[in-house]
């Protein structure tokens, strides 16, 4: 599964990331991680204090990857609407759900301040990043002055996360796509009125 050139800690982290996404924290046993990574119990405990320590490394990496993927789209040039639209329409494995957002449904992750922190920080970062772009749009008169960037950014993040749930529930990406199209229509309706001079 892994190249012989991939280190044991790297294999353990990547295996844990994959299993957390598929099974959640509770369903990811140390034995399953070891088998997936092709690593022995001694190797795992040599590099990590235990499952929580390994899970934290995996969650932090997944959160960092999510931020980088979002920033690659949101950090582009162009109008605010186009950047938000590009983020909403970017390629996703919708039926697998969000690897970060899904962790909020795991009671053991939510009960642990340490495991929950990178999840909360990432979703807060995303909301703040989108709010900043929307604020630029208001300042550039792309959006109406009445648009509240923070509220709309929260709506965008909630729609994406909820869209994953709808898609997984229905077994089709169409539910996610419908939610995104509806959100974009609402955002387009917030355009600043044309100057009537």
JSON list of N, CA and C in Angstrom, two decimals, residues 62-131:
[
{"chain": "A", "resi": 62, "resn": "UNK", "atom": "N", "xyz": [-5.12, 16.88, 8.43]},
{"chain": "A", "resi": 62, "resn": "UNK", "atom": "CA", "xyz": [-6.33, 16.99, 7.61]},
{"chain": "A", "resi": 62, "resn": "UNK", "atom": "C", "xyz": [-6.84, 18.43, 7.62]},
{"chain": "A", "resi": 63, "resn": "UNK", "atom": "N", "xyz": [-6.81, 19.07, 8.78]},
{"chain": "A", "resi": 63, "resn": "UNK", "atom": "CA", "xyz": [-7.26, 20.46, 8.89]},
{"chain": "A", "resi": 63, "resn": "UNK", "atom": "C", "xyz": [-6.37, 21.38, 8.06]},
{"chain": "A", "resi": 64, "resn": "UNK", "atom": "N", "xyz": [-5.06, 21.16, 8.12]},
{"chain": "A", "resi": 64, "resn": "UNK", "atom": "CA", "xyz": [-4.14, 21.97, 7.33]},
{"chain": "A", "resi": 64, "resn": "UNK", "atom": "C", "xyz": [-4.35, 21.79, 5.84]},
{"chain": "A", "resi": 65, "resn": "UNK", "atom": "N", "xyz": [-4.62, 20.57, 5.44]},
{"chain": "A", "resi": 65, "resn": "UNK", "atom": "CA", "xyz": [-4.88, 20.29, 4.02]},
{"chain": "A", "resi": 65, "resn": "UNK", "atom": "C", "xyz": [-6.18, 20.97, 3.57]},
{"chain": "A", "resi": 66, "resn": "UNK", "atom": "N", "xyz": [-7.20, 20.94, 4.43]},
{"chain": "A", "resi": 66, "resn": "UNK", "atom": "CA", "xyz": [-8.46, 21.58, 4.09]},
{"chain": "A", "resi": 66, "resn": "UNK", "atom": "C", "xyz": [-8.26, 23.09, 3.92]},
{"chain": "A", "resi": 67, "resn": "UNK", "atom": "N", "xyz": [-7.50, 23.68, 4.81]},
{"chain": "A", "resi": 67, "resn": "UNK", "atom": "CA", "xyz": [-7.23, 25.12, 4.70]},
{"chain": "A", "resi": 67, "resn": "UNK", "atom": "C", "xyz": [-6.49, 25.45, 3.40]},
{"chain": "A", "resi": 68, "resn": "UNK", "atom": "N", "xyz": [-5.48, 24.65, 3.08]},
{"chain": "A", "resi": 68, "resn": "UNK", "atom": "CA", "xyz": [-4.68, 24.89, 1.88]},
{"chain": "A", "resi": 68, "resn": "UNK", "atom": "C", "xyz": [-5.54, 24.76, 0.62]},
{"chain": "A", "resi": 69, "resn": "UNK", "atom": "N", "xyz": [-6.42, 23.76, 0.60]},
{"chain": "A", "resi": 69, "resn": "UNK", "atom": "CA", "xyz": [-7.30, 23.56, -0.55]},
{"chain": "A", "resi": 69, "resn": "UNK", "atom": "C", "xyz": [-8.26, 24.73, -0.71]},
{"chain": "A", "resi": 70, "resn": "UNK", "atom": "N", "xyz": [-8.83, 25.18, 0.40]},
{"chain": "A", "resi": 70, "resn": "UNK", "atom": "CA", "xyz": [-9.76, 26.33, 0.35]},
{"chain": "A", "resi": 70, "resn": "UNK", "atom": "C", "xyz": [-9.02, 27.59, -0.06]},
{"chain": "A", "resi": 71, "resn": "UNK", "atom": "N", "xyz": [-7.84, 27.81, 0.50]},
{"chain": "A", "resi": 71, "resn": "UNK", "atom": "CA", "xyz": [-7.09, 29.02, 0.21]},
{"chain": "A", "resi": 71, "resn": "UNK", "atom": "C", "xyz": [-6.65, 29.07, -1.24]},
{"chain": "A", "resi": 72, "resn": "UNK", "atom": "N", "xyz": [-6.38, 27.92, -1.84]},
{"chain": "A", "resi": 72, "resn": "UNK", "atom": "CA", "xyz": [-5.98, 27.89, -3.25]},
{"chain": "A", "resi": 72, "resn": "UNK", "atom": "C", "xyz": [-7.06, 28.49, -4.14]},
{"chain": "A", "resi": 73, "resn": "UNK", "atom": "N", "xyz": [-8.31, 28.38, -3.72]},
{"chain": "A", "resi": 73, "resn": "UNK", "atom": "CA", "xyz": [-9.42, 28.93, -4.49]},
{"chain": "A", "resi": 73, "resn": "UNK", "atom": "C", "xyz": [-9.78, 30.34, -4.00]},
{"chain": "A", "resi": 74, "resn": "UNK", "atom": "N", "xyz": [-9.91, 30.49, -2.70]},
{"chain": "A", "resi": 74, "resn": "UNK", "atom": "CA", "xyz": [-10.34, 31.77, -2.14]},
{"chain": "A", "resi": 74, "resn": "UNK", "atom": "C", "xyz": [-9.27, 32.85, -2.29]},
{"chain": "A", "resi": 75, "resn": "UNK", "atom": "N", "xyz": [-8.01, 32.45, -2.34]},
{"chain": "A", "resi": 75, "resn": "UNK", "atom": "CA", "xyz": [-6.91, 33.41, -2.43]},
{"chain": "A", "resi": 75, "resn": "UNK", "atom": "C", "xyz": [-6.63, 33.89, -3.83]},
{"chain": "A", "resi": 76, "resn": "UNK", "atom": "N", "xyz": [-7.40, 33.43, -4.79]},
{"chain": "A", "resi": 76, "resn": "UNK", "atom": "CA", "xyz": [-7.18, 33.85, -6.17]},
{"chain": "A", "resi": 76, "resn": "UNK", "atom": "C", "xyz": [-7.56, 35.30, -6.39]},
{"chain": "A", "resi": 77, "resn": "UNK", "atom": "N", "xyz": [-7.37, 35.75, -7.61]},
{"chain": "A", "resi": 77, "resn": "UNK", "atom": "CA", "xyz": [-7.74, 37.13, -7.93]},
{"chain": "A", "resi": 77, "resn": "UNK", "atom": "C", "xyz": [-9.16, 37.14, -8.48]},
{"chain": "A", "resi": 78, "resn": "UNK", "atom": "N", "xyz": [-9.70, 38.32, -8.60]},
{"chain": "A", "resi": 78, "resn": "UNK", "atom": "CA", "xyz": [-11.02, 38.45, -9.18]},
{"chain": "A", "resi": 78, "resn": "UNK", "atom": "C", "xyz": [-12.03, 38.96, -8.17]},
{"chain": "A", "resi": 79, "resn": "UNK", "atom": "N", "xyz": [-13.25, 39.17, -8.64]},
{"chain": "A", "resi": 79, "resn": "UNK", "atom": "CA", "xyz": [-14.31, 39.68, -7.76]},
{"chain": "A", "resi": 79, "resn": "UNK", "atom": "C", "xyz": [-14.62, 38.71, -6.61]},
{"chain": "A", "resi": 80, "resn": "UNK", "atom": "N", "xyz": [-15.17, 39.25, -5.55]},
{"chain": "A", "resi": 80, "resn": "UNK", "atom": "CA", "xyz": [-15.50, 38.44, -4.37]},
{"chain": "A", "resi": 80, "resn": "UNK", "atom": "C", "xyz": [-16.49, 37.33, -4.72]},
{"chain": "A", "resi": 81, "resn": "UNK", "atom": "N", "xyz": [-17.52, 37.66, -5.48]},
{"chain": "A", "resi": 81, "resn": "UNK", "atom": "CA", "xyz": [-18.51, 36.65, -5.83]},
{"chain": "A", "resi": 81, "resn": "UNK", "atom": "C", "xyz": [-17.85, 35.50, -6.58]},
{"chain": "A", "resi": 82, "resn": "UNK", "atom": "N", "xyz": [-17.00, 35.80, -7.52]},
{"chain": "A", "resi": 82, "resn": "UNK", "atom": "CA", "xyz": [-16.35, 34.75, -8.32]},
{"chain": "A", "resi": 82, "resn": "UNK", "atom": "C", "xyz": [-15.48, 33.85, -7.45]},
{"chain": "A", "resi": 83, "resn": "UNK", "atom": "N", "xyz": [-14.81, 34.43, -6.46]},
{"chain": "A", "resi": 83, "resn": "UNK", "atom": "CA", "xyz": [-13.95, 33.63, -5.59]},
{"chain": "A", "resi": 83, "resn": "UNK", "atom": "C", "xyz": [-14.77, 32.71, -4.68]},
{"chain": "A", "resi": 84, "resn": "UNK", "atom": "N", "xyz": [-15.86, 33.24, -4.15]},
{"chain": "A", "resi": 84, "resn": "UNK", "atom": "CA", "xyz": [-16.74, 32.41, -3.32]},
{"chain": "A", "resi": 84, "resn": "UNK", "atom": "C", "xyz": [-17.40, 31.34, -4.19]},
{"chain": "A", "resi": 85, "resn": "UNK", "atom": "N", "xyz": [-17.82, 31.72, -5.37]},
{"chain": "A", "resi": 85, "resn": "UNK", "atom": "CA", "xyz": [-18.43, 30.75, -6.29]},
{"chain": "A", "resi": 85, "resn": "UNK", "atom": "C", "xyz": [-17.44, 29.63, -6.62]},
{"chain": "A", "resi": 86, "resn": "UNK", "atom": "N", "xyz": [-16.19, 29.98, -6.88]},
{"chain": "A", "resi": 86, "resn": "UNK", "atom": "CA", "xyz": [-15.17, 28.97, -7.19]},
{"chain": "A", "resi": 86, "resn": "UNK", "atom": "C", "xyz": [-14.98, 28.02, -6.01]},
{"chain": "A", "resi": 87, "resn": "UNK", "atom": "N", "xyz": [-15.02, 28.56, -4.80]},
{"chain": "A", "resi": 87, "resn": "UNK", "atom": "CA", "xyz": [-14.90, 27.71, -3.61]},
{"chain": "A", "resi": 87, "resn": "UNK", "atom": "C", "xyz": [-16.09, 26.75, -3.52]},
{"chain": "A", "resi": 88, "resn": "UNK", "atom": "N", "xyz": [-17.29, 27.27, -3.73]},
{"chain": "A", "resi": 88, "resn": "UNK", "atom": "CA", "xyz": [-18.48, 26.43, -3.61]},
{"chain": "A", "resi": 88, "resn": "UNK", "atom": "C", "xyz": [-18.57, 25.37, -4.71]},
{"chain": "A", "resi": 89, "resn": "UNK", "atom": "N", "xyz": [-18.06, 25.69, -5.89]},
{"chain": "A", "resi": 89, "resn": "UNK", "atom": "CA", "xyz": [-18.17, 24.77, -7.02]},
{"chain": "A", "resi": 89, "resn": "UNK", "atom": "C", "xyz": [-16.94, 23.88, -7.21]},
{"chain": "A", "resi": 90, "resn": "UNK", "atom": "N", "xyz": [-15.94, 24.02, -6.34]},
{"chain": "A", "resi": 90, "resn": "UNK", "atom": "CA", "xyz": [-14.73, 23.22, -6.53]},
{"chain": "A", "resi": 90, "resn": "UNK", "atom": "C", "xyz": [-15.03, 21.73, -6.40]},
{"chain": "A", "resi": 91, "resn": "UNK", "atom": "N", "xyz": [-14.15, 20.94, -6.98]},
{"chain": "A", "resi": 91, "resn": "UNK", "atom": "CA", "xyz": [-14.30, 19.48, -6.96]},
{"chain": "A", "resi": 91, "resn": "UNK", "atom": "C", "xyz": [-14.25, 18.95, -5.53]},
{"chain": "A", "resi": 92, "resn": "UNK", "atom": "N", "xyz": [-15.22, 18.12, -5.17]},
{"chain": "A", "resi": 92, "resn": "UNK", "atom": "CA", "xyz": [-15.28, 17.51, -3.84]},
{"chain": "A", "resi": 92, "resn": "UNK", "atom": "C", "xyz": [-15.76, 16.07, -3.98]},
{"chain": "A", "resi": 93, "resn": "UNK", "atom": "N", "xyz": [-15.35, 15.24, -3.04]},
{"chain": "A", "resi": 93, "resn": "UNK", "atom": "CA", "xyz": [-15.89, 13.89, -2.95]},
{"chain": "A", "resi": 93, "resn": "UNK", "atom": "C", "xyz": [-17.08, 13.98, -1.99]},
{"chain": "A", "resi": 94, "resn": "UNK", "atom": "N", "xyz": [-18.17, 14.50, -2.50]},
{"chain": "A", "resi": 94, "resn": "UNK", "atom": "CA", "xyz": [-19.31, 14.89, -1.67]},
{"chain": "A", "resi": 94, "resn": "UNK", "atom": "C", "xyz": [-19.86, 13.72, -0.85]},
{"chain": "A", "resi": 95, "resn": "UNK", "atom": "N", "xyz": [-19.94, 12.55, -1.44]},
{"chain": "A", "resi": 95, "resn": "UNK", "atom": "CA", "xyz": [-20.55, 11.42, -0.74]},
{"chain": "A", "resi": 95, "resn": "UNK", "atom": "C", "xyz": [-19.70, 10.90, 0.41]},
{"chain": "A", "resi": 96, "resn": "UNK", "atom": "N", "xyz": [-18.42, 11.25, 0.45]},
{"chain": "A", "resi": 96, "resn": "UNK", "atom": "CA", "xyz": [-17.59, 10.88, 1.60]},
{"chain": "A", "resi": 96, "resn": "UNK", "atom": "C", "xyz": [-17.74, 11.88, 2.73]},
{"chain": "A", "resi": 97, "resn": "UNK", "atom": "N", "xyz": [-18.26, 13.06, 2.43]},
{"chain": "A", "resi": 97, "resn": "UNK", "atom": "CA", "xyz": [-18.40, 14.09, 3.45]},
{"chain": "A", "resi": 97, "resn": "UNK", "atom": "C", "xyz": [-17.12, 14.86, 3.65]},
{"chain": "A", "resi": 98, "resn": "UNK", "atom": "N", "xyz": [-17.19, 15.84, 4.51]},
{"chain": "A", "resi": 98, "resn": "UNK", "atom": "CA", "xyz": [-16.02, 16.67, 4.82]},
{"chain": "A", "resi": 98, "resn": "UNK", "atom": "C", "xyz": [-15.19, 15.97, 5.89]},
{"chain": "A", "resi": 99, "resn": "UNK", "atom": "N", "xyz": [-13.90, 15.74, 5.64]},
{"chain": "A", "resi": 99, "resn": "UNK", "atom": "CA", "xyz": [-13.09, 15.02, 6.63]},
{"chain": "A", "resi": 99, "resn": "UNK", "atom": "C", "xyz": [-12.93, 15.78, 7.94]},
{"chain": "A", "resi": 100, "resn": "UNK", "atom": "N", "xyz": [-13.10, 17.09, 7.92]},
{"chain": "A", "resi": 100, "resn": "UNK", "atom": "CA", "xyz": [-13.03, 17.87, 9.15]},
{"chain": "A", "resi": 100, "resn": "UNK", "atom": "C", "xyz": [-14.42, 17.98, 9.77]},
{"chain": "A", "resi": 101, "resn": "UNK", "atom": "N", "xyz": [-15.39, 18.37, 8.98]},
{"chain": "A", "resi": 101, "resn": "UNK", "atom": "CA", "xyz": [-16.75, 18.54, 9.48]},
{"chain": "A", "resi": 101, "resn": "UNK", "atom": "C", "xyz": [-17.33, 17.27, 10.08]},
{"chain": "A", "resi": 102, "resn": "UNK", "atom": "N", "xyz": [-16.99, 16.12, 9.50]},
{"chain": "A", "resi": 102, "resn": "UNK", "atom": "CA", "xyz": [-17.53, 14.85, 10.02]},
{"chain": "A", "resi": 102, "resn": "UNK", "atom": "C", "xyz": [-17.06, 14.59, 11.45]},
{"chain": "A", "resi": 103, "resn": "UNK", "atom": "N", "xyz": [-15.92, 15.12, 11.81]},
{"chain": "A", "resi": 103, "resn": "UNK", "atom": "CA", "xyz": [-15.41, 14.89, 13.16]},
{"chain": "A", "resi": 103, "resn": "UNK", "atom": "C", "xyz": [-16.29, 15.53, 14.23]},
{"chain": "A", "resi": 104, "resn": "UNK", "atom": "N", "xyz": [-17.08, 16.53, 13.85]},
{"chain": "A", "resi": 104, "resn": "UNK", "atom": "CA", "xyz": [-17.97, 17.18, 14.83]},
{"chain": "A", "resi": 104, "resn": "UNK", "atom": "C", "xyz": [-19.09, 16.25, 15.27]},
{"chain": "A", "resi": 105, "resn": "UNK", "atom": "N", "xyz": [-19.32, 15.17, 14.51]},
{"chain": "A", "resi": 105, "resn": "UNK", "atom": "CA", "xyz": [-20.36, 14.22, 14.88]},
{"chain": "A", "resi": 105, "resn": "UNK", "atom": "C", "xyz": [-19.81, 13.07, 15.73]},
{"chain": "A", "resi": 106, "resn": "UNK", "atom": "N", "xyz": [-18.52, 13.12, 16.02]},
{"chain": "A", "resi": 106, "resn": "UNK", "atom": "CA", "xyz": [-17.89, 12.06, 16.79]},
{"chain": "A", "resi": 106, "resn": "UNK", "atom": "C", "xyz": [-17.85, 12.49, 18.26]},
{"chain": "A", "resi": 107, "resn": "UNK", "atom": "N", "xyz": [-18.60, 11.80, 19.14]},
{"chain": "A", "resi": 107, "resn": "UNK", "atom": "CA", "xyz": [-18.68, 12.25, 20.53]},
{"chain": "A", "resi": 107, "resn": "UNK", "atom": "C", "xyz": [-17.34, 12.32, 21.25]},
{"chain": "A", "resi": 108, "resn": "UNK", "atom": "N", "xyz": [-16.41, 11.41, 20.93]},
{"chain": "A", "resi": 108, "resn": "UNK", "atom": "CA", "xyz": [-15.12, 11.42, 21.62]},
{"chain": "A", "resi": 108, "resn": "UNK", "atom": "C", "xyz": [-14.25, 12.59, 21.17]},
{"chain": "A", "resi": 109, "resn": "UNK", "atom": "N", "xyz": [-14.39, 13.00, 19.92]},
{"chain": "A", "resi": 109, "resn": "UNK", "atom": "CA", "xyz": [-13.64, 14.17, 19.44]},
{"chain": "A", "resi": 109, "resn": "UNK", "atom": "C", "xyz": [-14.20, 15.43, 20.10]},
{"chain": "A", "resi": 110, "resn": "UNK", "atom": "N", "xyz": [-15.52, 15.54, 20.12]},
{"chain": "A", "resi": 110, "resn": "UNK", "atom": "CA", "xyz": [-16.16, 16.73, 20.70]},
{"chain": "A", "resi": 110, "resn": "UNK", "atom": "C", "xyz": [-15.90, 16.82, 22.21]},
{"chain": "A", "resi": 111, "resn": "UNK", "atom": "N", "xyz": [-15.80, 15.67, 22.87]},
{"chain": "A", "resi": 111, "resn": "UNK", "atom": "CA", "xyz": [-15.57, 15.66, 24.32]},
{"chain": "A", "resi": 111, "resn": "UNK", "atom": "C", "xyz": [-14.13, 16.02, 24.68]},
{"chain": "A", "resi": 112, "resn": "UNK", "atom": "N", "xyz": [-13.23, 15.98, 23.71]},
{"chain": "A", "resi": 112, "resn": "UNK", "atom": "CA", "xyz": [-11.81, 16.26, 23.97]},
{"chain": "A", "resi": 112, "resn": "UNK", "atom": "C", "xyz": [-11.46, 17.66, 23.47]},
{"chain": "A", "resi": 113, "resn": "UNK", "atom": "N", "xyz": [-11.09, 18.54, 24.39]},
{"chain": "A", "resi": 113, "resn": "UNK", "atom": "CA", "xyz": [-10.69, 19.89, 23.98]},
{"chain": "A", "resi": 113, "resn": "UNK", "atom": "C", "xyz": [-9.54, 19.84, 22.99]},
{"chain": "A", "resi": 114, "resn": "UNK", "atom": "N", "xyz": [-8.60, 18.92, 23.22]},
{"chain": "A", "resi": 114, "resn": "UNK", "atom": "CA", "xyz": [-7.41, 18.83, 22.38]},
{"chain": "A", "resi": 114, "resn": "UNK", "atom": "C", "xyz": [-7.74, 18.36, 20.96]},
{"chain": "A", "resi": 115, "resn": "UNK", "atom": "N", "xyz": [-8.57, 17.33, 20.84]},
{"chain": "A", "resi": 115, "resn": "UNK", "atom": "CA", "xyz": [-8.94, 16.81, 19.52]},
{"chain": "A", "resi": 115, "resn": "UNK", "atom": "C", "xyz": [-9.89, 17.75, 18.78]},
{"chain": "A", "resi": 116, "resn": "UNK", "atom": "N", "xyz": [-10.75, 18.41, 19.54]},
{"chain": "A", "resi": 116, "resn": "UNK", "atom": "CA", "xyz": [-11.72, 19.32, 18.92]},
{"chain": "A", "resi": 116, "resn": "UNK", "atom": "C", "xyz": [-11.08, 20.62, 18.44]},
{"chain": "A", "resi": 117, "resn": "UNK", "atom": "N", "xyz": [-10.00, 21.05, 19.07]},
{"chain": "A", "resi": 117, "resn": "UNK", "atom": "CA", "xyz": [-9.40, 22.36, 18.77]},
{"chain": "A", "resi": 117, "resn": "UNK", "atom": "C", "xyz": [-9.06, 22.56, 17.29]},
{"chain": "A", "resi": 118, "resn": "UNK", "atom": "N", "xyz": [-8.37, 21.62, 16.61]},
{"chain": "A", "resi": 118, "resn": "UNK", "atom": "CA", "xyz": [-8.06, 21.87, 15.20]},
{"chain": "A", "resi": 118, "resn": "UNK", "atom": "C", "xyz": [-9.30, 21.91, 14.31]},
{"chain": "A", "resi": 119, "resn": "UNK", "atom": "N", "xyz": [-10.35, 21.20, 14.72]},
{"chain": "A", "resi": 119, "resn": "UNK", "atom": "CA", "xyz": [-11.61, 21.22, 13.97]},
{"chain": "A", "resi": 119, "resn": "UNK", "atom": "C", "xyz": [-12.24, 22.60, 14.09]},
{"chain": "A", "resi": 120, "resn": "UNK", "atom": "N", "xyz": [-12.36, 23.09, 15.33]},
{"chain": "A", "resi": 120, "resn": "UNK", "atom": "CA", "xyz": [-12.94, 24.41, 15.57]},
{"chain": "A", "resi": 120, "resn": "UNK", "atom": "C", "xyz": [-12.13, 25.51, 14.90]},
{"chain": "A", "resi": 121, "resn": "UNK", "atom": "N", "xyz": [-10.81, 25.43, 15.05]},
{"chain": "A", "resi": 121, "resn": "UNK", "atom": "CA", "xyz": [-9.93, 26.45, 14.45]},
{"chain": "A", "resi": 121, "resn": "UNK", "atom": "C", "xyz": [-10.07, 26.50, 12.94]},
{"chain": "A", "resi": 122, "resn": "UNK", "atom": "N", "xyz": [-10.20, 25.35, 12.31]},
{"chain": "A", "resi": 122, "resn": "UNK", "atom": "CA", "xyz": [-10.31, 25.30, 10.84]},
{"chain": "A", "resi": 122, "resn": "UNK", "atom": "C", "xyz": [-11.63, 25.87, 10.37]},
{"chain": "A", "resi": 123, "resn": "UNK", "atom": "N", "xyz": [-12.72, 25.49, 11.02]},
{"chain": "A", "resi": 123, "resn": "UNK", "atom": "CA", "xyz": [-14.03, 26.02, 10.61]},
{"chain": "A", "resi": 123, "resn": "UNK", "atom": "C", "xyz": [-14.12, 27.53, 10.90]},
{"chain": "A", "resi": 124, "resn": "UNK", "atom": "N", "xyz": [-13.52, 27.97, 12.01]},
{"chain": "A", "resi": 124, "resn": "UNK", "atom": "CA", "xyz": [-13.47, 29.41, 12.31]},
{"chain": "A", "resi": 124, "resn": "UNK", "atom": "C", "xyz": [-12.64, 30.14, 11.26]},
{"chain": "A", "resi": 125, "resn": "UNK", "atom": "N", "xyz": [-11.49, 29.55, 10.89]},
{"chain": "A", "resi": 125, "resn": "UNK", "atom": "CA", "xyz": [-10.64, 30.16, 9.87]},
{"chain": "A", "resi": 125, "resn": "UNK", "atom": "C", "xyz": [-11.42, 30.31, 8.55]},
{"chain": "A", "resi": 126, "resn": "UNK", "atom": "N", "xyz": [-12.11, 29.25, 8.15]},
{"chain": "A", "resi": 126, "resn": "UNK", "atom": "CA", "xyz": [-12.85, 29.28, 6.89]},
{"chain": "A", "resi": 126, "resn": "UNK", "atom": "C", "xyz": [-13.93, 30.36, 6.92]},
{"chain": "A", "resi": 127, "resn": "UNK", "atom": "N", "xyz": [-14.66, 30.43, 8.01]},
{"chain": "A", "resi": 127, "resn": "UNK", "atom": "CA", "xyz": [-15.71, 31.45, 8.14]},
{"chain": "A", "resi": 127, "resn": "UNK", "atom": "C", "xyz": [-15.11, 32.86, 8.09]},
{"chain": "A", "resi": 128, "resn": "UNK", "atom": "N", "xyz": [-14.00, 33.06, 8.80]},
{"chain": "A", "resi": 128, "resn": "UNK", "atom": "CA", "xyz": [-13.35, 34.37, 8.80]},
{"chain": "A", "resi": 128, "resn": "UNK", "atom": "C", "xyz": [-12.79, 34.72, 7.42]},
{"chain": "A", "resi": 129, "resn": "UNK", "atom": "N", "xyz": [-12.23, 33.73, 6.74]},
{"chain": "A", "resi": 129, "resn": "UNK", "atom": "CA", "xyz": [-11.64, 33.97, 5.41]},
{"chain": "A", "resi": 129, "resn": "UNK", "atom": "C", "xyz": [-12.71, 34.39, 4.42]},
{"chain": "A", "resi": 130, "resn": "UNK", "atom": "N", "xyz": [-13.83, 33.68, 4.45]},
{"chain": "A", "resi": 130, "resn": "UNK", "atom": "CA", "xyz": [-14.94, 34.02, 3.54]},
{"chain": "A", "resi": 130, "resn": "UNK", "atom": "C", "xyz": [-15.54, 35.36, 3.92]},
{"chain": "A", "resi": 131, "resn": "UNK", "atom": "N", "xyz": [-15.66, 35.64, 5.21]},
{"chain": "A", "resi": 131, "resn": "UNK", "atom": "CA", "xyz": [-16.19, 36.94, 5.65]},
{"chain": "A", "resi": 131, "resn": "UNK", "atom": "C", "xyz": [-15.31, 38.08, 5.15]}
]
